[in-house]
Short mmCIF file of C-alpha atoms in Angstrom, two decimals:
data_model
loop_
_atom_site.label_atom_id
_atom_site.label_comp_id
_atom_site.label_asym_id
_atom_site.label_seq_id
_atom_site.Cartn_x
_atom_site.Cartn_y
_atom_site.Cartn_z
CA MET A 28 12.78 9.45 -34.13
CA ASN A 29 12.73 12.28 -31.62
CA SER A 30 11.12 14.62 -34.11
CA MET A 31 8.28 12.22 -34.87
CA PRO A 32 4.92 13.99 -34.66
CA GLY A 33 2.48 12.83 -32.00
CA HIS A 34 -0.07 11.57 -34.51
CA LEU A 35 2.54 9.25 -36.00
CA GLU A 36 3.45 7.91 -32.55
CA ALA A 37 -0.25 7.21 -32.02
CA LEU A 38 -0.48 5.61 -35.44
CA ARG A 39 2.29 3.17 -34.54
CA ASP A 40 0.22 1.78 -31.62
CA ASP A 41 -3.11 2.11 -33.40
CA SER A 42 -1.81 0.03 -36.30
CA LEU A 43 -2.00 -2.94 -33.92
CA ARG A 44 -5.79 -2.58 -33.80
CA ARG A 45 -6.72 -1.07 -37.16
CA ALA A 46 -5.35 -0.56 -40.63
CA PRO A 47 -4.01 2.95 -41.23
CA SER A 48 -6.23 5.11 -43.40
CA ALA A 49 -5.10 6.43 -46.78
CA GLU A 50 -4.72 9.88 -45.25
CA GLU A 51 -2.51 8.50 -42.45
CA ILE A 52 -0.35 6.67 -44.99
CA ARG A 53 -0.02 9.88 -46.96
CA ARG A 54 1.11 11.79 -43.87
CA LEU A 55 3.51 9.01 -42.96
CA GLU A 56 4.98 9.01 -46.46
CA SER A 57 5.44 12.70 -46.33
CA TRP A 58 7.25 12.43 -42.99
CA LEU A 59 9.36 9.47 -44.17
CA ALA A 60 10.51 11.52 -47.14
CA GLY A 61 12.42 13.65 -44.67
CA HIS A 62 13.45 10.71 -42.46
CA PRO A 63 14.36 7.83 -44.79
CA GLU A 64 16.31 6.10 -42.01
CA GLN A 65 12.98 5.46 -40.24
CA ARG A 66 11.38 3.66 -43.17
CA ALA A 67 12.54 0.14 -42.30
CA GLN A 68 11.43 0.56 -38.72
CA TRP A 69 8.00 1.77 -39.82
CA GLU A 70 7.55 -1.00 -42.34
CA SER A 71 8.28 -3.67 -39.76
CA ASP A 72 5.99 -1.99 -37.22
CA LEU A 73 3.12 -1.84 -39.68
CA GLN A 74 3.83 -5.38 -40.82
CA VAL A 75 3.66 -6.77 -37.28
CA GLY A 76 0.53 -4.72 -36.69
CA GLN A 77 -1.14 -6.21 -39.74
CA TRP A 78 -0.13 -9.74 -38.76
CA LEU A 79 -1.56 -9.28 -35.28
CA ARG A 80 -4.79 -7.83 -36.61
CA GLU A 81 -5.20 -10.70 -39.01
CA LEU A 82 -4.29 -13.38 -36.48
CA PRO A 83 -7.26 -15.76 -36.41
CA ASP A 84 -9.04 -16.08 -33.11
CA PRO A 85 -9.14 -19.46 -31.40
CA PRO A 86 -12.44 -21.25 -32.04
CA VAL A 87 -15.19 -21.17 -29.44
CA SER A 88 -17.04 -24.43 -28.95
CA PRO A 89 -20.70 -24.40 -30.07
CA GLY A 90 -21.81 -25.39 -26.56
CA PHE A 91 -20.15 -22.41 -24.93
CA VAL A 92 -23.27 -20.28 -24.38
CA PRO A 93 -25.65 -23.18 -23.49
CA LYS A 94 -23.13 -24.45 -20.93
CA ILE A 95 -23.04 -21.06 -19.24
CA MET A 96 -26.81 -20.78 -19.17
CA ALA A 97 -27.12 -24.32 -17.80
CA ALA A 98 -24.57 -23.50 -15.11
CA LEU A 99 -26.60 -20.42 -14.22
CA ASP A 100 -29.67 -22.57 -13.73
CA ARG A 101 -27.90 -24.91 -11.32
CA PRO A 102 -26.84 -22.26 -8.82
CA SER A 103 -30.30 -20.68 -9.06
CA ALA A 104 -31.85 -23.96 -7.78
CA ALA A 105 -29.41 -23.93 -4.90
CA GLY A 106 -30.17 -20.27 -4.51
CA SER A 107 -33.90 -20.93 -4.17
CA ARG A 108 -33.15 -23.55 -1.52
CA ARG A 109 -31.07 -20.95 0.23
CA LEU A 110 -33.98 -18.54 -0.06
CA ASP A 111 -36.33 -21.14 1.47
CA LEU A 112 -33.97 -21.56 4.39
CA LEU A 113 -33.70 -17.82 4.68
CA SER A 114 -37.48 -17.34 4.83
CA PHE A 115 -37.71 -20.16 7.41
CA TRP A 116 -35.24 -18.37 9.64
CA ARG A 117 -36.94 -15.04 9.02
CA LEU A 118 -40.24 -16.57 10.15
CA TRP A 119 -38.94 -18.34 13.22
CA LEU A 120 -36.10 -16.16 14.28
CA PRO A 121 -38.15 -13.47 16.16
CA PRO A 122 -40.00 -15.91 18.49
CA LEU A 123 -36.86 -17.99 18.84
CA ARG A 124 -34.92 -14.90 19.69
CA TRP A 125 -37.54 -13.94 22.33
CA ALA A 126 -37.42 -17.43 23.83
CA ALA A 127 -33.66 -17.41 23.86
CA ALA A 128 -33.60 -14.00 25.52
CA SER A 129 -36.10 -15.14 28.17
CA ALA A 130 -34.12 -18.28 28.85
CA ALA A 131 -30.94 -16.29 29.15
CA ALA A 132 -32.59 -13.87 31.59
CA ALA A 133 -33.96 -16.75 33.67
CA ILE A 134 -30.57 -18.41 33.78
CA LEU A 135 -29.02 -15.11 34.82
CA LEU A 136 -31.54 -14.59 37.63
CA ALA A 137 -31.19 -18.17 38.87
CA SER A 138 -27.43 -17.84 38.86
CA ALA A 139 -27.61 -14.58 40.81
CA ALA A 140 -29.98 -16.13 43.38
CA PHE A 141 -27.79 -19.18 43.77
CA ILE A 142 -24.66 -17.09 44.20
CA GLY A 143 -26.45 -14.92 46.81
CA TYR A 144 -27.64 -17.96 48.71
CA ARG A 145 -24.15 -19.50 48.66
CA HIS A 146 -22.66 -16.24 49.87
CA HIS A 147 -25.16 -16.02 52.74
CA GLN A 148 -24.43 -19.64 53.66
CA SER A 149 -20.71 -19.09 53.76
CA GLN A 150 -21.14 -15.92 55.85
CA THR A 151 -23.22 -17.83 58.41
CA ARG A 152 -20.62 -20.56 58.55
CA VAL A 153 -17.88 -18.01 59.16
CA GLU A 154 -19.87 -16.44 62.01
CA ILE A 155 -20.55 -19.81 63.66
CA ALA A 156 -16.91 -20.75 63.31
CA ARG A 157 -15.88 -17.43 64.88
CA SER A 158 -18.25 -17.98 67.85
CA VAL A 159 -17.04 -21.51 68.38
CA ALA A 160 -13.47 -20.26 68.31
CA GLN A 161 -14.24 -17.63 70.99
CA ILE A 162 -15.79 -20.20 73.27
CA SER A 163 -13.02 -22.67 72.72
CA ASP A 164 -10.40 -20.00 73.58
CA PHE A 165 -12.07 -19.25 76.97
CA PRO A 166 -9.94 -20.78 79.87
CA LEU A 167 -12.15 -23.43 81.41
CA SER A 168 -11.28 -24.57 84.99
CA LEU A 169 -13.05 -26.31 87.89
CA ASP A 170 -12.70 -23.18 90.16
CA LEU A 171 -15.25 -21.46 87.99
CA LEU A 172 -17.78 -24.15 88.85
CA SER A 173 -17.08 -24.21 92.62
CA ASP A 174 -20.01 -21.85 93.43
CA PHE A 175 -22.26 -23.36 90.84
CA ASP A 176 -24.58 -25.11 93.31
CA VAL A 177 -24.91 -22.01 95.52
CA ILE A 178 -25.85 -19.89 92.58
CA ARG A 179 -28.27 -22.46 91.31
CA ARG A 180 -30.03 -22.57 94.68
CA LEU A 181 -30.46 -18.80 94.88
CA ASP A 182 -33.94 -17.49 94.38
CA PRO A 183 -33.70 -14.81 91.73
CA ALA A 184 -36.55 -12.88 93.40
CA ALA A 185 -34.79 -13.00 96.73
CA VAL A 186 -31.56 -11.49 95.43
CA PRO A 187 -32.66 -8.42 93.47
CA VAL A 188 -29.36 -6.57 93.26
CA ASP A 189 -25.75 -7.51 92.79
CA GLU A 190 -24.62 -6.21 96.20
CA GLU A 191 -26.96 -8.58 97.96
CA LEU A 192 -25.81 -11.40 95.72
CA LEU A 193 -22.23 -10.60 96.63
CA ALA A 194 -23.05 -10.55 100.34
CA ALA A 195 -24.90 -13.83 100.06
CA LEU A 196 -21.95 -15.39 98.33
CA GLN A 197 -19.58 -14.12 100.95
CA MET B 20 -25.93 -5.12 -18.76
CA LEU B 21 -28.48 -3.19 -16.72
CA ARG B 22 -31.15 -5.59 -17.96
CA ALA B 23 -28.93 -8.56 -17.15
CA LYS B 24 -28.35 -7.02 -13.72
CA ARG B 25 -32.10 -7.18 -13.12
CA GLY B 26 -31.96 -10.90 -13.89
CA ASP B 27 -32.91 -10.73 -17.59
CA ARG B 28 -31.48 -14.01 -18.91
CA ALA B 29 -32.08 -13.13 -22.56
CA ALA B 30 -30.08 -9.92 -22.18
CA PHE B 31 -27.27 -11.81 -20.50
CA THR B 32 -27.27 -14.41 -23.30
CA LEU B 33 -26.77 -11.58 -25.79
CA LEU B 34 -23.83 -10.30 -23.78
CA VAL B 35 -22.24 -13.75 -23.66
CA GLU B 36 -22.70 -14.15 -27.41
CA LYS B 37 -21.14 -10.76 -28.04
CA TYR B 38 -18.11 -11.17 -25.80
CA GLN B 39 -17.45 -14.92 -25.92
CA GLN B 40 -14.88 -14.67 -28.71
CA PRO B 41 -12.66 -11.90 -27.28
CA ILE B 42 -12.80 -13.45 -23.80
CA VAL B 43 -11.99 -16.96 -25.05
CA SER B 44 -9.15 -15.54 -27.17
CA LEU B 45 -7.64 -13.65 -24.26
CA VAL B 46 -7.97 -16.54 -21.82
CA ARG B 47 -6.72 -19.15 -24.26
CA ARG B 48 -3.68 -17.12 -25.30
CA THR B 49 -2.92 -16.49 -21.64
CA LEU B 50 -3.35 -20.06 -20.40
CA ARG B 51 -2.48 -21.96 -23.62
CA ASP B 52 -4.76 -24.87 -22.73
CA PRO B 53 -7.92 -25.01 -24.90
CA ASP B 54 -10.09 -27.04 -22.49
CA GLU B 55 -9.06 -25.21 -19.39
CA ALA B 56 -9.30 -21.88 -21.19
CA GLU B 57 -12.90 -22.59 -22.14
CA ASP B 58 -13.77 -23.54 -18.55
CA ILE B 59 -12.16 -20.37 -17.25
CA ALA B 60 -13.87 -18.28 -19.94
CA GLN B 61 -17.23 -19.75 -18.89
CA ASN B 62 -16.40 -18.91 -15.29
CA VAL B 63 -15.73 -15.33 -16.36
CA PHE B 64 -19.33 -14.99 -17.52
CA LEU B 65 -20.73 -16.88 -14.54
CA GLN B 66 -18.85 -14.62 -12.18
CA ALA B 67 -20.01 -11.57 -14.13
CA PHE B 68 -23.62 -12.71 -13.76
CA LYS B 69 -23.27 -13.51 -10.07
CA SER B 70 -21.60 -10.22 -9.27
CA ALA B 71 -23.82 -8.17 -11.59
CA GLY B 72 -25.15 -6.40 -8.51
CA ARG B 73 -21.73 -4.84 -7.99
CA TYR B 74 -21.50 -3.61 -11.58
CA ARG B 75 -21.67 0.17 -11.89
CA PRO B 76 -22.76 1.65 -15.23
CA THR B 77 -19.88 4.16 -14.99
CA ALA B 78 -17.49 1.38 -16.06
CA ARG B 79 -17.70 -0.12 -19.53
CA PHE B 80 -19.01 -3.66 -19.43
CA ALA B 81 -16.13 -4.93 -21.61
CA THR B 82 -13.58 -3.40 -19.24
CA TRP B 83 -15.26 -5.02 -16.27
CA LEU B 84 -15.45 -8.37 -18.07
CA TYR B 85 -11.81 -8.27 -19.20
CA THR B 86 -10.78 -7.44 -15.63
CA ILE B 87 -12.60 -10.52 -14.34
CA ALA B 88 -11.03 -12.60 -17.12
CA ARG B 89 -7.52 -11.42 -16.36
CA ASN B 90 -7.96 -11.97 -12.61
CA LEU B 91 -9.17 -15.52 -13.19
CA CYS B 92 -6.25 -16.16 -15.55
CA LEU B 93 -3.77 -14.83 -13.00
CA ASN B 94 -5.34 -17.06 -10.33
CA GLU B 95 -4.95 -20.05 -12.64
CA LEU B 96 -1.34 -19.15 -13.46
CA ARG B 97 -0.62 -18.84 -9.73
CA ARG B 98 -2.26 -22.21 -9.14
CA ARG B 99 -0.07 -23.73 -11.85
CA ALA B 100 3.00 -22.15 -10.30
CA ARG B 101 2.09 -23.77 -6.98
CA HIS B 102 1.42 -27.15 -8.64
CA PRO B 103 3.87 -27.35 -11.53
CA ALA B 104 3.36 -31.11 -11.91
CA ASP B 105 -0.27 -30.66 -12.88
CA PRO B 106 -0.85 -32.91 -15.93
CA LEU B 107 -3.07 -30.27 -17.56
CA ASP B 108 -0.03 -28.11 -18.20
CA SER B 109 1.69 -30.74 -20.26
CA ALA B 110 -1.29 -30.83 -22.60
CA ALA B 111 -0.92 -27.17 -23.50
CA PRO B 112 -0.78 -26.86 -27.27
CA GLY B 113 1.56 -23.91 -27.01
CA ASP B 114 4.24 -26.29 -25.82
CA THR B 115 4.20 -28.03 -29.15
CA GLY B 116 4.80 -24.77 -30.93
CA ARG B 117 1.83 -25.50 -33.22
CA PRO B 118 -1.20 -23.95 -31.57
CA GLU B 119 -4.52 -24.75 -33.13
CA VAL B 120 -5.82 -21.68 -34.85
CA GLN B 121 -8.98 -21.08 -36.76
CA ASN B 122 -8.56 -19.82 -40.25
CA PRO B 123 -11.46 -17.46 -40.89
CA ASP B 124 -11.69 -18.27 -44.58
CA PRO B 125 -9.42 -21.13 -45.65
CA HIS B 126 -10.70 -21.01 -49.22
CA ALA B 127 -9.70 -17.40 -49.64
CA LEU B 128 -6.03 -18.31 -49.88
CA LEU B 129 -4.33 -20.61 -52.31
CA ALA B 130 -2.87 -23.76 -50.81
CA PRO B 131 0.80 -22.63 -50.63
CA GLN B 132 -0.24 -19.23 -49.32
CA ALA B 133 -2.53 -20.87 -46.80
CA LEU B 134 0.33 -23.04 -45.60
CA LEU B 135 2.64 -20.06 -45.34
CA ARG B 136 -0.02 -18.11 -43.49
CA ARG B 137 -0.60 -21.00 -41.09
CA GLU B 138 3.12 -21.22 -40.40
CA LEU B 139 3.28 -17.47 -39.82
CA ASP B 140 0.27 -17.56 -37.50
CA ALA B 141 1.88 -20.37 -35.52
CA ALA B 142 5.07 -18.31 -35.26
CA ILE B 143 3.09 -15.29 -34.06
CA GLU B 144 1.23 -17.41 -31.49
CA LEU B 145 4.55 -18.78 -30.27
CA ALA B 146 6.04 -15.29 -30.05
CA LEU B 147 2.96 -14.08 -28.16
CA ALA B 148 3.24 -17.03 -25.80
CA GLY B 149 6.83 -16.08 -25.06
CA LEU B 150 5.89 -12.58 -23.91
CA PRO B 151 5.52 -11.74 -20.22
CA GLU B 152 1.86 -12.03 -19.23
CA ILE B 153 1.29 -8.30 -18.77
CA GLN B 154 2.86 -7.40 -22.15
CA ARG B 155 0.84 -10.09 -23.91
CA SER B 156 -2.37 -8.94 -22.22
CA ALA B 157 -1.66 -5.32 -23.20
CA LEU B 158 -1.17 -6.35 -26.81
CA LEU B 159 -4.23 -8.60 -26.92
CA LEU B 160 -6.45 -6.01 -25.27
CA LEU B 161 -5.26 -3.45 -27.78
CA ARG B 162 -6.75 -5.62 -30.52
CA ASP B 163 -10.19 -4.72 -29.14
CA ARG B 164 -10.78 -1.54 -31.08
CA GLN B 165 -13.48 -0.36 -28.70
CA LEU B 166 -11.16 -0.40 -25.71
CA PRO B 167 -9.46 2.94 -24.96
CA TYR B 168 -5.97 3.05 -23.47
CA GLU B 169 -7.41 4.22 -20.15
CA ASP B 170 -9.50 1.06 -19.91
CA ILE B 171 -6.59 -1.18 -20.90
CA ALA B 172 -4.55 0.50 -18.17
CA GLN B 173 -7.39 -0.09 -15.71
CA ILE B 174 -7.63 -3.78 -16.61
CA LEU B 175 -3.86 -4.16 -16.23
CA ASP B 176 -3.98 -2.18 -13.00
CA THR B 177 -1.43 0.33 -14.25
CA THR B 178 -1.18 3.78 -15.84
CA VAL B 179 -1.68 4.80 -19.47
CA PRO B 180 2.02 5.67 -20.03
CA ALA B 181 3.01 2.33 -18.49
CA THR B 182 0.51 0.58 -20.78
CA LYS B 183 2.00 2.28 -23.84
CA SER B 184 5.44 1.26 -22.68
CA LEU B 185 4.25 -2.35 -22.29
CA ILE B 186 2.82 -2.29 -25.81
CA HIS B 187 6.03 -0.82 -27.22
CA ARG B 188 8.17 -3.47 -25.52
CA ALA B 189 5.83 -6.26 -26.62
CA ARG B 190 5.93 -5.07 -30.23
CA GLU B 191 9.72 -4.81 -30.20
CA THR B 192 9.99 -8.36 -28.81
CA LEU B 193 7.58 -9.64 -31.46
CA LYS B 194 9.61 -7.93 -34.18
CA GLN B 195 12.73 -9.65 -32.91
CA GLN B 196 11.01 -13.03 -32.74
CA LEU B 197 9.46 -12.64 -36.19
CA LYS B 198 12.55 -11.20 -37.85
CA PRO B 199 13.00 -14.14 -40.23
CA TYR B 200 9.49 -13.61 -41.54
CA LEU B 201 9.87 -9.83 -41.74
CA ARG B 202 12.92 -10.23 -43.95
CA SER B 203 11.27 -12.76 -46.19
CA GLY B 204 9.57 -11.51 -49.32
CA ASP B 205 6.90 -14.18 -49.08
CA TRP B 206 4.76 -12.43 -46.53
CA PRO B 207 1.95 -10.02 -47.23
CA ARG B 208 2.73 -6.37 -46.58
CA PRO B 209 0.40 -3.91 -44.90
CA ILE B 210 1.33 -0.92 -46.99
CA ARG B 211 2.99 -0.42 -50.28
CA LEU B 212 5.37 2.36 -49.50
CA PRO B 213 6.63 3.67 -52.83
CA ASP B 214 10.28 4.41 -53.30
CA SER B 215 11.23 1.98 -50.55
CA THR B 216 14.81 2.49 -49.52
CA ASN B 217 14.80 -0.90 -47.86
CA PRO B 218 13.99 -3.53 -50.47
CA GLN B 219 15.05 -6.24 -48.03
CA LEU B 220 11.60 -6.06 -46.44
#
């Protein structure tokens, strides 16, 4: 078996797909003359090969091809509907895209303005709250108001400088 | 195929007519359910038409088609494995051991010979059905004389040496399964080797 020529090895496999030629049989016979122990093996190989080659194919139904062609027509109808949808989107997508982009930009601007306004509002509230807190922390007593009437009666034109105001108070 | 790729229906019809028999044979012997096999075989061609845009002329059309067929068969076998209780499986003719085969010329053989031949064909179909899927596919693809080993290897997603090994193992298994017929003198012989040292065959 080890000394089998390559063309005979190939013949063994090829015999599954085609009948050996007269020349191939002659070569095989000549080789088998020197290797009689291989004869049985070869005969069974060639026998199985012939059986497989001659094995009838399963029948194909007569409607096989028409069924395929009919099935091809069905998807093509769906395909044309798909194409219609596609052309619709191709037609309307650019203006729709522009409108969508404009709307998105408007929403973005409005959001930014709103956020800015809310930020400004909250800042103002914080400042007012801070001022109120300062006033509320100031110690309020009646002593502070004891000279209130004197000060109120003072003529601002008559007391031009602080020293005179101090003297007047004293 | 290039014409079919451009949407030429007539060209595609010719391709279907040319390849319907080998594709149906491969699918049916793989799935062993005539109705389902025909549906799958039709899907092979439908898929080929739909994906014609991806077909490259560098690959042989038959190789491409067989690859689609085998992939669809493997998907179906996987589906069956996931749903073993599927009633379709029980209807497989291979289970009965008497697959329906088409005799190419029933009148060419005499009645007893025809009966013997039918029995032998059934035995071969049964032996083929018992092979692992990849070995059976290798053997069936080898029957296509136009298909080189490289293409068979490509369809089986393996190498050429591995393909040859698969074919060798498949043939050895078939020989074992068909031993009773090989030893019988009733069966036709492929060659008449003179001076046979093994008259048992």
